[in-house]
Structures are given as structure tokens and as C-alpha cells.
Coordinates of N, CA and C in Angstrom, one line a residue:
Chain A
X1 N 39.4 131.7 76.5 CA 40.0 132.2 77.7 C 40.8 131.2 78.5
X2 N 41.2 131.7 80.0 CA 42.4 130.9 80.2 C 41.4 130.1 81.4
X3 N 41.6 128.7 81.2 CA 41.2 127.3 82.4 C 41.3 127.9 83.3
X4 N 42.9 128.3 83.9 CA 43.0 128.8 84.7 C 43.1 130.2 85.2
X5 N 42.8 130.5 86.3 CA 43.3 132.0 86.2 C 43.5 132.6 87.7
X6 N 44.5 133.5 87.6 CA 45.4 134.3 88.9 C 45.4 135.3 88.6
X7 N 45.1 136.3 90.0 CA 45.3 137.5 89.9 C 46.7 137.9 89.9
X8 N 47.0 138.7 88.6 CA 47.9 139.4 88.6 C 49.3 139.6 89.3
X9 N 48.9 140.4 90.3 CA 50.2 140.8 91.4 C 49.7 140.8 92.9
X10 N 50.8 141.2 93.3 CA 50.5 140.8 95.1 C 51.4 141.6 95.7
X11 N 51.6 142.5 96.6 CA 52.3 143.2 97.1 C 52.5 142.9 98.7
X12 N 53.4 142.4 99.3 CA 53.4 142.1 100.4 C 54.8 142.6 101.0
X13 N 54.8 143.1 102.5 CA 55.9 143.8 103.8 C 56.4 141.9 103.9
X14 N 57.7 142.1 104.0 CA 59.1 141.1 104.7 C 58.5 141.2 105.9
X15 N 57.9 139.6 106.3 CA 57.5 139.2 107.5 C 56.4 138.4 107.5
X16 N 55.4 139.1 106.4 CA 54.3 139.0 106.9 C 53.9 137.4 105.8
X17 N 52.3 136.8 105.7 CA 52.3 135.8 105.3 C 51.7 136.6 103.9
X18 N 52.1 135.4 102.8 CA 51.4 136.3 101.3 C 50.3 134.6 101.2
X19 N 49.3 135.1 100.5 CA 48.1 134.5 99.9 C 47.9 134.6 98.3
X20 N 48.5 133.5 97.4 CA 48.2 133.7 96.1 C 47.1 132.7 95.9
X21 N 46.1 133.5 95.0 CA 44.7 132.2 94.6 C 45.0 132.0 93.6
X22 N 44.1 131.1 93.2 CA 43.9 130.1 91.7 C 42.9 129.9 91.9
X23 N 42.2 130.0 90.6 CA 40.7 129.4 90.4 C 40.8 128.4 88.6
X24 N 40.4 127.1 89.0 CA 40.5 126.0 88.1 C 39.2 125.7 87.2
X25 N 39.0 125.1 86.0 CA 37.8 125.0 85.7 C 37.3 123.5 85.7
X26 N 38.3 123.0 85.2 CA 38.4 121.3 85.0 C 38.0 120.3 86.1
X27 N 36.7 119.9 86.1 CA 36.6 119.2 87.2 C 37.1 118.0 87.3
X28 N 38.1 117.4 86.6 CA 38.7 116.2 85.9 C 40.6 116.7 86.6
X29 N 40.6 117.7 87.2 CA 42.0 117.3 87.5 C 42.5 116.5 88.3
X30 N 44.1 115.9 88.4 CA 44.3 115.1 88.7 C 45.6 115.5 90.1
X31 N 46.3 116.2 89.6 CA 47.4 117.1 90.3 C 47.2 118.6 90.1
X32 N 47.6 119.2 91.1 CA 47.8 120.9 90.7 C 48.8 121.2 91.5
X33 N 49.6 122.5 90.3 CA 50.6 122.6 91.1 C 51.2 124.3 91.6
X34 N 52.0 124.0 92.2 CA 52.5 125.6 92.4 C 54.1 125.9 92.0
X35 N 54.4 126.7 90.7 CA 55.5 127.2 90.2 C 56.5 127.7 90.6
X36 N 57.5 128.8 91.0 CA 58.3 130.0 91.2 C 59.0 130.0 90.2
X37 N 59.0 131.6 89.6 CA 59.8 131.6 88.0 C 60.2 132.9 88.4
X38 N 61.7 133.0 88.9 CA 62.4 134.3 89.0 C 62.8 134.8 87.6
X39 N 63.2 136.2 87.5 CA 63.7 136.8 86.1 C 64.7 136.0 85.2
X40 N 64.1 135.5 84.4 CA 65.4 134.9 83.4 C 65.6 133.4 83.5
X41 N 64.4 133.0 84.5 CA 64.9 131.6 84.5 C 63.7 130.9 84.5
X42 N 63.9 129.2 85.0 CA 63.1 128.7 84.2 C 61.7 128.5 85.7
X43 N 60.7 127.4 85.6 CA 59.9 127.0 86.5 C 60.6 126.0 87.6
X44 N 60.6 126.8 88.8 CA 61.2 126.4 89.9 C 59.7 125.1 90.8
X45 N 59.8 124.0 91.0 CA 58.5 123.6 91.1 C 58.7 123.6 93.2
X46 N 57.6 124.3 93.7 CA 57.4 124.2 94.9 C 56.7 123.1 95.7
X47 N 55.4 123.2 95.1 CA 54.8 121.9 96.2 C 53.6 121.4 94.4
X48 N 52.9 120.2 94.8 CA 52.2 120.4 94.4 C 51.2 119.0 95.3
X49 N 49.8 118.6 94.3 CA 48.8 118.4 95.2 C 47.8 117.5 95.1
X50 N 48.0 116.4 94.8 CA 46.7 115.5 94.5 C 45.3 115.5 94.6
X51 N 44.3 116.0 93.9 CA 43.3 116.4 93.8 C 42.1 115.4 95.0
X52 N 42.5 114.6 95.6 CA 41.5 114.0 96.7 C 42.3 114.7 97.5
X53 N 43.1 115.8 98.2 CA 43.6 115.9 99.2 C 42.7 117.5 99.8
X54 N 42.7 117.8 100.6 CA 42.2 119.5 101.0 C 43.6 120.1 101.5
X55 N 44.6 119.7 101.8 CA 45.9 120.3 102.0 C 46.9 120.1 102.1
X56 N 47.9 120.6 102.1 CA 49.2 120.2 102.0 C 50.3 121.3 102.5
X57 N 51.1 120.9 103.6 CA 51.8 122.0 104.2 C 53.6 121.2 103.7
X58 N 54.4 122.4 103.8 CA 56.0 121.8 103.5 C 56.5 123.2 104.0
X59 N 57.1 123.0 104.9 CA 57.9 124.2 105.4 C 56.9 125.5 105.6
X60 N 57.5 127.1 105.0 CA 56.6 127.7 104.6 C 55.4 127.7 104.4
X61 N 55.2 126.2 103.0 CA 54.2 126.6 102.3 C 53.2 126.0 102.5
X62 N 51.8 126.7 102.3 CA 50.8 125.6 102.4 C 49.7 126.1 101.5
X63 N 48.9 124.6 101.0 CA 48.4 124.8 99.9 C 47.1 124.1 100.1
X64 N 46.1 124.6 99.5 CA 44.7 124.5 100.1 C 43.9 124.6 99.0
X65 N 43.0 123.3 98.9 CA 42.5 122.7 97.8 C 41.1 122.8 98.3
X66 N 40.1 123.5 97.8 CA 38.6 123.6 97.5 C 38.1 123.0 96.2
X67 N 37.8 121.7 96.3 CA 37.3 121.3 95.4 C 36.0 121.8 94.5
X68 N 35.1 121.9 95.7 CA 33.9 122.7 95.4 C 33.8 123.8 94.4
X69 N 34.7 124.6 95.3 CA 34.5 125.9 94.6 C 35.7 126.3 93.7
X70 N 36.5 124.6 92.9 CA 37.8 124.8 92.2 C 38.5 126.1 92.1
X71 N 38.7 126.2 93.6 CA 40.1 127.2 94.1 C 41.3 126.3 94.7
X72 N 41.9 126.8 94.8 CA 43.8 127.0 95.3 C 44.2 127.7 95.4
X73 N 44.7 127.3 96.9 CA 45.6 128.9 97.0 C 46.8 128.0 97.7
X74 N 47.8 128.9 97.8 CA 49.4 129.0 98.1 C 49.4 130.2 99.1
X75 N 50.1 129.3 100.8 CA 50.1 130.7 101.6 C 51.7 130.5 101.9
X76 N 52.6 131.6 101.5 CA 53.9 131.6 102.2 C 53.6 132.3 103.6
X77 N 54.3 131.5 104.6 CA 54.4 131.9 105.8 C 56.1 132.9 106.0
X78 N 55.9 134.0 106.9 CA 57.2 134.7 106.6 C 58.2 135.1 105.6
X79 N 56.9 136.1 104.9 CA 57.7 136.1 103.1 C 58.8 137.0 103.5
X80 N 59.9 136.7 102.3 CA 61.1 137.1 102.9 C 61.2 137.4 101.2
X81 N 62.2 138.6 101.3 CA 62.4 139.6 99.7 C 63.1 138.2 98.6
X82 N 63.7 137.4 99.3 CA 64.3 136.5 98.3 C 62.6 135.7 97.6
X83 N 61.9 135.6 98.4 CA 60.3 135.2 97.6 C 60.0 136.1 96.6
X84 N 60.2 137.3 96.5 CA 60.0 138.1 95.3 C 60.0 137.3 93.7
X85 N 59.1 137.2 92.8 CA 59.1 136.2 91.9 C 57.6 136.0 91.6
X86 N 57.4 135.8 89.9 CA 56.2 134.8 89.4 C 55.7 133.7 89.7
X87 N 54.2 133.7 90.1 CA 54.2 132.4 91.1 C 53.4 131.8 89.7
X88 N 53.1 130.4 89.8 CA 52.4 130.1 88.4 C 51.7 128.9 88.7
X89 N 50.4 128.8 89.3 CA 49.4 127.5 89.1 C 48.9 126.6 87.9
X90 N 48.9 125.5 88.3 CA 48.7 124.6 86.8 C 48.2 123.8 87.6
X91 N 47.5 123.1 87.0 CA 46.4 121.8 86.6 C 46.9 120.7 85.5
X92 N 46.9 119.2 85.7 CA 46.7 118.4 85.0 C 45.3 117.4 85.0
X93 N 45.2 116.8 84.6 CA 43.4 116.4 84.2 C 44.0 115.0 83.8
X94 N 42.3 114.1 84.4 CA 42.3 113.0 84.0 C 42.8 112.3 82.8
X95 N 42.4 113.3 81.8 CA 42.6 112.6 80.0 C 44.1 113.3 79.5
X96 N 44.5 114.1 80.5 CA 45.8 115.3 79.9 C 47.3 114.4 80.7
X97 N 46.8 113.4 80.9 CA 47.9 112.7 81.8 C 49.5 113.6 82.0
X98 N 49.7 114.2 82.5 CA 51.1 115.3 83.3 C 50.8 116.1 81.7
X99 N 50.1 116.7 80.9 CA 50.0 117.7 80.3 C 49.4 119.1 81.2
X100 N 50.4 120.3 81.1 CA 49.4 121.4 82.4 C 49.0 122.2 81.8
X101 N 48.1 122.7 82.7 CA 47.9 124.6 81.6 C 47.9 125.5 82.6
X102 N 48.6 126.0 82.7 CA 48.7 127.3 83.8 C 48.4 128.2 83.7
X103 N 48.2 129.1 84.4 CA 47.7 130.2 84.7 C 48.5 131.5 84.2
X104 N 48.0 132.7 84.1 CA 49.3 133.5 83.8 C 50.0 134.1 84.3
X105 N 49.8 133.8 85.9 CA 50.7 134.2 86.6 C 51.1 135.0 87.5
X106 N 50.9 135.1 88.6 CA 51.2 136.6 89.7 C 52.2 136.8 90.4
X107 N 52.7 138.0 89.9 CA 53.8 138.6 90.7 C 53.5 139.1 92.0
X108 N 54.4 138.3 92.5 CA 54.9 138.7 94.1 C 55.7 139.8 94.0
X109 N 55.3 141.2 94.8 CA 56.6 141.8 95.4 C 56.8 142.1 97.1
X110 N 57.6 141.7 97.0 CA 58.5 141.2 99.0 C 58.7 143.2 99.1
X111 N 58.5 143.6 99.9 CA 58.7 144.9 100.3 C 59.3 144.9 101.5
X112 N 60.6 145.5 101.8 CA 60.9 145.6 103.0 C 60.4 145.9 104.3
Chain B
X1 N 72.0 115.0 92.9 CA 70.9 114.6 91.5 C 70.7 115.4 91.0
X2 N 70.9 115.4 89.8 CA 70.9 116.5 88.9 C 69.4 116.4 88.5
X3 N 68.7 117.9 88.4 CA 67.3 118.1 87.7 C 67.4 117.8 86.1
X4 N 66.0 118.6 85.8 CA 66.1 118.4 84.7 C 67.4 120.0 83.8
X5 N 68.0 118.8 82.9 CA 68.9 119.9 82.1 C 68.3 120.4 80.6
X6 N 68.8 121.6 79.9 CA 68.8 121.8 78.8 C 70.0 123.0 78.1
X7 N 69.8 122.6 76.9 CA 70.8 123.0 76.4 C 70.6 123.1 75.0
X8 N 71.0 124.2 74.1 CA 71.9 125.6 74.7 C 70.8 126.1 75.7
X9 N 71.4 127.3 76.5 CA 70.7 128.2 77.4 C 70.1 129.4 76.7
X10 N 71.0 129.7 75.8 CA 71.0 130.9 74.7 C 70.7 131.0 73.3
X11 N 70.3 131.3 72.6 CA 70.5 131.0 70.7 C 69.8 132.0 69.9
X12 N 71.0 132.5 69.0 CA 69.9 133.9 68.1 C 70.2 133.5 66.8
X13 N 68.9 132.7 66.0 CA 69.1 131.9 64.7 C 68.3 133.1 64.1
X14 N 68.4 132.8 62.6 CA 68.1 133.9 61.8 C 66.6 133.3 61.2
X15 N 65.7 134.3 60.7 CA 64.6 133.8 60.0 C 64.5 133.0 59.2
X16 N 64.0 132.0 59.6 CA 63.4 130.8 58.2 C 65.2 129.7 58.6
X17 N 65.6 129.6 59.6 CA 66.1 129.0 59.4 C 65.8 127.7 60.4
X18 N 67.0 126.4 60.9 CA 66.0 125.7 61.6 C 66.7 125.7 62.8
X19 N 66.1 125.1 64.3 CA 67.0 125.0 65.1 C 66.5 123.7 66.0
X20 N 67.6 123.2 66.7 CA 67.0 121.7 67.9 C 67.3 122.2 69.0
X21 N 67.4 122.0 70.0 CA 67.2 122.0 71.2 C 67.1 120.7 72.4
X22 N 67.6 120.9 73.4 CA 67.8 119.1 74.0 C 67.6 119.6 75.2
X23 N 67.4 118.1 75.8 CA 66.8 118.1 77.2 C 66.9 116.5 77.5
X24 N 67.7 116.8 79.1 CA 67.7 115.5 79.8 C 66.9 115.4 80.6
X25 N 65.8 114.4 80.9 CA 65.2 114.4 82.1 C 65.9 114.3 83.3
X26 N 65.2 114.7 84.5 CA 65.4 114.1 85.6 C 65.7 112.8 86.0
X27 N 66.7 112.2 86.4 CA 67.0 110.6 87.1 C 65.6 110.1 87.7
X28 N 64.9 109.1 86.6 CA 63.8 108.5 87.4 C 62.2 108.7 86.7
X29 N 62.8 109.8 85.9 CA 61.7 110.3 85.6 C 61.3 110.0 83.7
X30 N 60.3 109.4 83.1 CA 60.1 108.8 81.5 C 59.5 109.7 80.9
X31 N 59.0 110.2 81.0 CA 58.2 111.0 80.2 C 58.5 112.7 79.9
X32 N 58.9 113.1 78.8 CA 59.4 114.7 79.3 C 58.5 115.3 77.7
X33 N 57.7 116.7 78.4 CA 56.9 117.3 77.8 C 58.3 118.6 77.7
X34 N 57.8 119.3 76.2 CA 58.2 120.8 75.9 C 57.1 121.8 76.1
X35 N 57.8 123.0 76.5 CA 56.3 124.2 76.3 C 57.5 125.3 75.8
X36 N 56.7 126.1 75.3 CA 56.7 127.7 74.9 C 56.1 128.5 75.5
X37 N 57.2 129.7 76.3 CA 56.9 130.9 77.0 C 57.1 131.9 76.4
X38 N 56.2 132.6 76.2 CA 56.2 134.0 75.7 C 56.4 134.9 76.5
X39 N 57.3 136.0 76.4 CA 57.4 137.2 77.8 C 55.8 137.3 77.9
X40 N 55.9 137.6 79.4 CA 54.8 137.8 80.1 C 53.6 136.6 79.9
X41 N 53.8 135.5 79.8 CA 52.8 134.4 79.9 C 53.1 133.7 80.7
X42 N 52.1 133.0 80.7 CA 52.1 131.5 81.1 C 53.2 130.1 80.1
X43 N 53.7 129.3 80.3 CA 53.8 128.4 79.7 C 52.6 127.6 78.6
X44 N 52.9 127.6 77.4 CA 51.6 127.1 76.9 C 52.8 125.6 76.4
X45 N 51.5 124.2 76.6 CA 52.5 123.0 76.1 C 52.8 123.1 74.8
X46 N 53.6 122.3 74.1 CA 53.9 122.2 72.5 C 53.7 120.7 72.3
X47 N 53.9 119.8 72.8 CA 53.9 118.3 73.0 C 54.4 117.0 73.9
X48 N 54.3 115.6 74.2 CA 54.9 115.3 75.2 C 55.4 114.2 74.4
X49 N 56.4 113.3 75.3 CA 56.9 112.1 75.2 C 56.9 111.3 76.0
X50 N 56.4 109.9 75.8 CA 56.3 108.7 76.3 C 56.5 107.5 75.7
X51 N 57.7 107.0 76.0 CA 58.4 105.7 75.4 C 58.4 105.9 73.9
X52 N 59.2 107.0 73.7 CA 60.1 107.7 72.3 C 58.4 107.7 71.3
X53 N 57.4 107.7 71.8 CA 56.3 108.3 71.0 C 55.8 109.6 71.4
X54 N 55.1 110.3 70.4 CA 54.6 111.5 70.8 C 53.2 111.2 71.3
X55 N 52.8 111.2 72.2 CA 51.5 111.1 73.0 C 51.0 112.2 73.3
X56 N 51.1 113.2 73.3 CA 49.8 114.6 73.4 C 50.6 115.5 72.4
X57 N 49.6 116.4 72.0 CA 50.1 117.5 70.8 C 49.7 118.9 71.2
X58 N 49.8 120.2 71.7 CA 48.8 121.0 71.7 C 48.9 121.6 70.5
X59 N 48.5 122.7 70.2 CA 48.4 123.2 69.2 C 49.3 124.5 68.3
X60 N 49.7 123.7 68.1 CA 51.4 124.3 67.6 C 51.8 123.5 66.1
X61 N 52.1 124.2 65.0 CA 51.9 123.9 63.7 C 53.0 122.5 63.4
X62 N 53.3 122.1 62.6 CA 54.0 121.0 62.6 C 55.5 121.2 62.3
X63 N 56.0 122.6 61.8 CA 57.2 122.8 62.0 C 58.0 122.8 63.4
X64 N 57.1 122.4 64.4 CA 57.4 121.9 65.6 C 57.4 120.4 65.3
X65 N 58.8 120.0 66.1 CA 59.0 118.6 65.7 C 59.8 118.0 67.1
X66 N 59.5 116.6 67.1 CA 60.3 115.9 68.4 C 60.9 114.8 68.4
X67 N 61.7 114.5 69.1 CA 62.0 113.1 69.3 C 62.0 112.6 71.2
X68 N 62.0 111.0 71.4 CA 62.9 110.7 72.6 C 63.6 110.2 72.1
X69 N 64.7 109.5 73.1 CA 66.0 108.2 72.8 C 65.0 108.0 74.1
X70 N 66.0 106.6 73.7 CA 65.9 105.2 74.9 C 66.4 105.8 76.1
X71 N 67.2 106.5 76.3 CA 67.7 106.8 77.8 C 66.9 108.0 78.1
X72 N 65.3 108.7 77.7 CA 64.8 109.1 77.9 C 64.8 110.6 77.6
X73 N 66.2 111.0 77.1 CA 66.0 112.4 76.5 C 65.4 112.9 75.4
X74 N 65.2 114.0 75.2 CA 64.3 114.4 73.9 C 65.3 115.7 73.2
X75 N 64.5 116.0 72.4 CA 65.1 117.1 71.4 C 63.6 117.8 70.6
X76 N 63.6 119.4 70.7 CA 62.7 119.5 70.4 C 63.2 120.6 68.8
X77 N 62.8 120.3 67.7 CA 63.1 120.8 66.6 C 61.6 121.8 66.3
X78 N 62.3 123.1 65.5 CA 61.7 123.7 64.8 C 62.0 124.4 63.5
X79 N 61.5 124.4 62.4 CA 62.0 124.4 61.1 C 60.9 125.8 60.6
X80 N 61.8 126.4 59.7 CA 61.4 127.2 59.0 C 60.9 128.6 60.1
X81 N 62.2 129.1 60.7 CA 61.8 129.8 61.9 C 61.1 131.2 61.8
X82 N 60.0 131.8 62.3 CA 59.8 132.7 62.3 C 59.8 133.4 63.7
X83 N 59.8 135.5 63.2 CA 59.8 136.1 64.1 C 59.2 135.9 65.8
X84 N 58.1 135.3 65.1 CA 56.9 134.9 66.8 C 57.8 133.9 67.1
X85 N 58.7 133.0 67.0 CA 59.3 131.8 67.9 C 59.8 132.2 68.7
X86 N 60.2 133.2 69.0 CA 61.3 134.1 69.8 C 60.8 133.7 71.3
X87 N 60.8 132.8 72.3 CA 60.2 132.7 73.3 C 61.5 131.5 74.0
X88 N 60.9 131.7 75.6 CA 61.9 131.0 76.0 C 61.6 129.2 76.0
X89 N 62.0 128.4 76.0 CA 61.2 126.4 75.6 C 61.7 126.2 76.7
X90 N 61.2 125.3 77.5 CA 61.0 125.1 78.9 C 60.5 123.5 78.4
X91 N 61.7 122.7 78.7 CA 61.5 121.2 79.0 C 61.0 120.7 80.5
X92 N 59.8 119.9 80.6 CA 59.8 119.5 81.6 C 59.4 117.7 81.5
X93 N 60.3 117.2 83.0 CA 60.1 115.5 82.6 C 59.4 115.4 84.5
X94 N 58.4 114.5 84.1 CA 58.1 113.6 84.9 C 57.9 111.8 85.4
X95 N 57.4 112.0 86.1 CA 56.9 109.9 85.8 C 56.0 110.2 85.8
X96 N 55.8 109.7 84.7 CA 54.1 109.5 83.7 C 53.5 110.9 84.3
X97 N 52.8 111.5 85.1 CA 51.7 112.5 85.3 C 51.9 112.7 86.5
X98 N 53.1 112.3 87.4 CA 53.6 112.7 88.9 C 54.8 113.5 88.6
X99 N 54.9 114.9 89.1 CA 56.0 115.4 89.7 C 56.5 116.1 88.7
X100 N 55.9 117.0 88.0 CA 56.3 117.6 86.7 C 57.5 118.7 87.1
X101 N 59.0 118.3 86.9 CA 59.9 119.4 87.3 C 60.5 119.4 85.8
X102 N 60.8 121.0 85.9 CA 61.1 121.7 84.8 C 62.3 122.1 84.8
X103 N 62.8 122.3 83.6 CA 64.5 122.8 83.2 C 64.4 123.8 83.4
X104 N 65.5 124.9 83.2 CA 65.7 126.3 83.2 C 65.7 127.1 82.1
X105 N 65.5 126.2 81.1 CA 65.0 126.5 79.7 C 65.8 127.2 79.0
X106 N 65.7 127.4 77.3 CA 66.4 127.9 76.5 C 66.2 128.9 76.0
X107 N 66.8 130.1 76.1 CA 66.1 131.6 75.3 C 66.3 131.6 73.9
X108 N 65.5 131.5 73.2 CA 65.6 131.5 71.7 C 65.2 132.7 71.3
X109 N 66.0 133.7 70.3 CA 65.6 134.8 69.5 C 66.1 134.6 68.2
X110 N 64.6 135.1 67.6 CA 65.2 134.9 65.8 C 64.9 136.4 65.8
X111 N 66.2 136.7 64.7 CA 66.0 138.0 64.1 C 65.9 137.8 62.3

């Protein structure tokens, strides 16, 4: 089964804040990261996270690391329909030096 | 500054035949891994490069093949093509295990 894993989909109103999780298994990661992959194209890279940190904000986004309970999540603040898109979490690991494995993926849909 | 490139964007080779595929890293960045996406997946890796050696492998038969050059680009070959290759290859370069940014990758379909 998959290291990592994301729910599915997410359906969120233009405006409001979206919450995508990730749950990791590797207690050996080193970085984790957060993807955007619109139709047809390739991994757009957003933020990502050094594994001694608990958070990390950049504009929008903010990304929140539970080591404990190897979760991640990604919160957009004021999603906006152009955020519509595959979001995709990955992990690299102590021995996997920048090798990832990601997750499979959840679709965002931006609703007006 | 240009990201990472690749090239072709497009390519419909025929069964059992072979094809390459290229990719420039990012300015700054040594190290550039390939992956394979299947509609509806995740990226799974195929292998990486570090100072024109192959240094990680996942699990992908050996008709998957690679190289670097010195100026850091790679080429990722596959021989003897079959129907399942049909996926999109997604180069990605970093420095060493910081900052993994990805190409826009190349749609391959064999018919």
C-alpha cells in the first residue's frame, strides 16, 4: 500500500479556507512537500518543509507538520477557482536522499 | 530563470519500439530524478542522477535506461516499448535532496 496517503477530493465555496491532509509513515523523513498538478501538466511545487519544523506559512499557504501523529496538512487561505487542481504530498527520507513518494492525490474543486 | 525543462512535450511511438527523452535541470540545481505518471496516480520514481551516476533505482525493469552530462542534464531512455509505458515522465532536478522542482513533463503514448 501507499507510505503515503490523501483523501481523495475536497470540495470547497470561492472564499472560503480549504484544508488538505496527509498522513506519512516514514519516520526517517527529511523534507515534505506540497505539489499542484493542473490538467495536462506537469508538478507545480508550492511550499515545502523540513521535518524539524511544526510550520511553515508563504502567502496563502500554510503547512503544518505533526510529527507525532505523521500528519500534514496544507491550508489555502481564500481559495479562489483558479486553485481548482490536484494537490500531491510527498516525503523524502533519511536514506532516499531527494527520492519522493507521493501520495495519490486530492482533488480540489473551487465552487463559486 | 528558467525551471526545469523537458522535451518533446508530446510523442506517439509505436510498440516495441525505442524512445529518449531529455531534461535540463534547473540553474543551480545537480541532481535530477525521472518518474512515471499514470492517469490518475501519483508519480511513482524510475531513478536518479548524481554526478552522471545512477544513484537510486526504483523499481522499473531495465529497459528503462539513463544518463547525465557534465552540464547536468539527463536523458531518460526506454527500449523495447510496450502498451503500459503510455504515461506522462516528469523530470525533476534538485540540489542533492533540497528543493525538488519538476518539469512539465512529456506525454508518451505507444500504440
Amino acid at each position: 500500500g501507499e507510505d503515503v496517503e490523501q483523501s481523495l477530493f475536497l470540495s470547497v465555496r470561492e472564499g472560503d479556507s480549504s484544508v488538505i491532509n496527509c498522513t506519512y509513515t516514514d519516520s526517517s523523513s527529511t523534507y515534505l512537500y506540497w505539489y499542484k498538478q493542473e490538467p495536462g501538466a506537469g508538478l507545480q511545487l508550492l511550499t515545502y518543509i523540513f521535518s524539524n519544523m511544526d510550520m511553515k506559512q508563504d502567502q496563502r499557504l500554510t503547512v503544518l507538520l505533526n510529527k507525532k501523529d505523521k500528519h500534514l496538512s496544507l491550508r489555502i487561505a481564500d481559495t479562489q477557482t483558479g486553485d481548482s487542481a490536484i494537490y500531491f504530498c510527498a516525503e523524502s527520507t533519511t536514506d532516499s536522499w531527494g527520492k519522493l513518494q507521493f501520495g495519490a492525490g486530492t482533488q480540489v474543486v473551487v465552487t463559486p | 530563470d528558467a525551471g526545469v525543462t523537458q522535451s518533446p512535450t508530446h510523442l506517439i511511438k509505436t510498440r516495441g519500439q525505442q524512445v529518449t527523452l531529455r531534461c535540463s535541470p534547473k540553474s543551480g540545481h545537480d541532481t535530477v530524478s525521472w518518474y512515471q505518471q499514470a492517469l490518475g496516480q501519483g508519480p511513482q520514481f524510475i531513478f536518479q542522477y548524481y554526478e552522471e551516476e545512477e544513484r537510486q533505482r526504483g523499481n522499473f525493469p531495465d529497459r528503462f535506461s539513463g544518463h547525465q552530462f557534465p552540464n547536468y542534464s539527463s536523458e531518460l531512455n526506454v527500449n523495447a516499448l510496450l502498451l503500459g509505458d503510455s504515461a506522462l515522465y516528469l523530470c525533476a532536478s534538485s540540489l542533492q535532496d533540497r528543493e525538488v522542482s519538476f518539469g512539465q513533463g512529456t506525454r508518451l503514448t505507444v500504440v
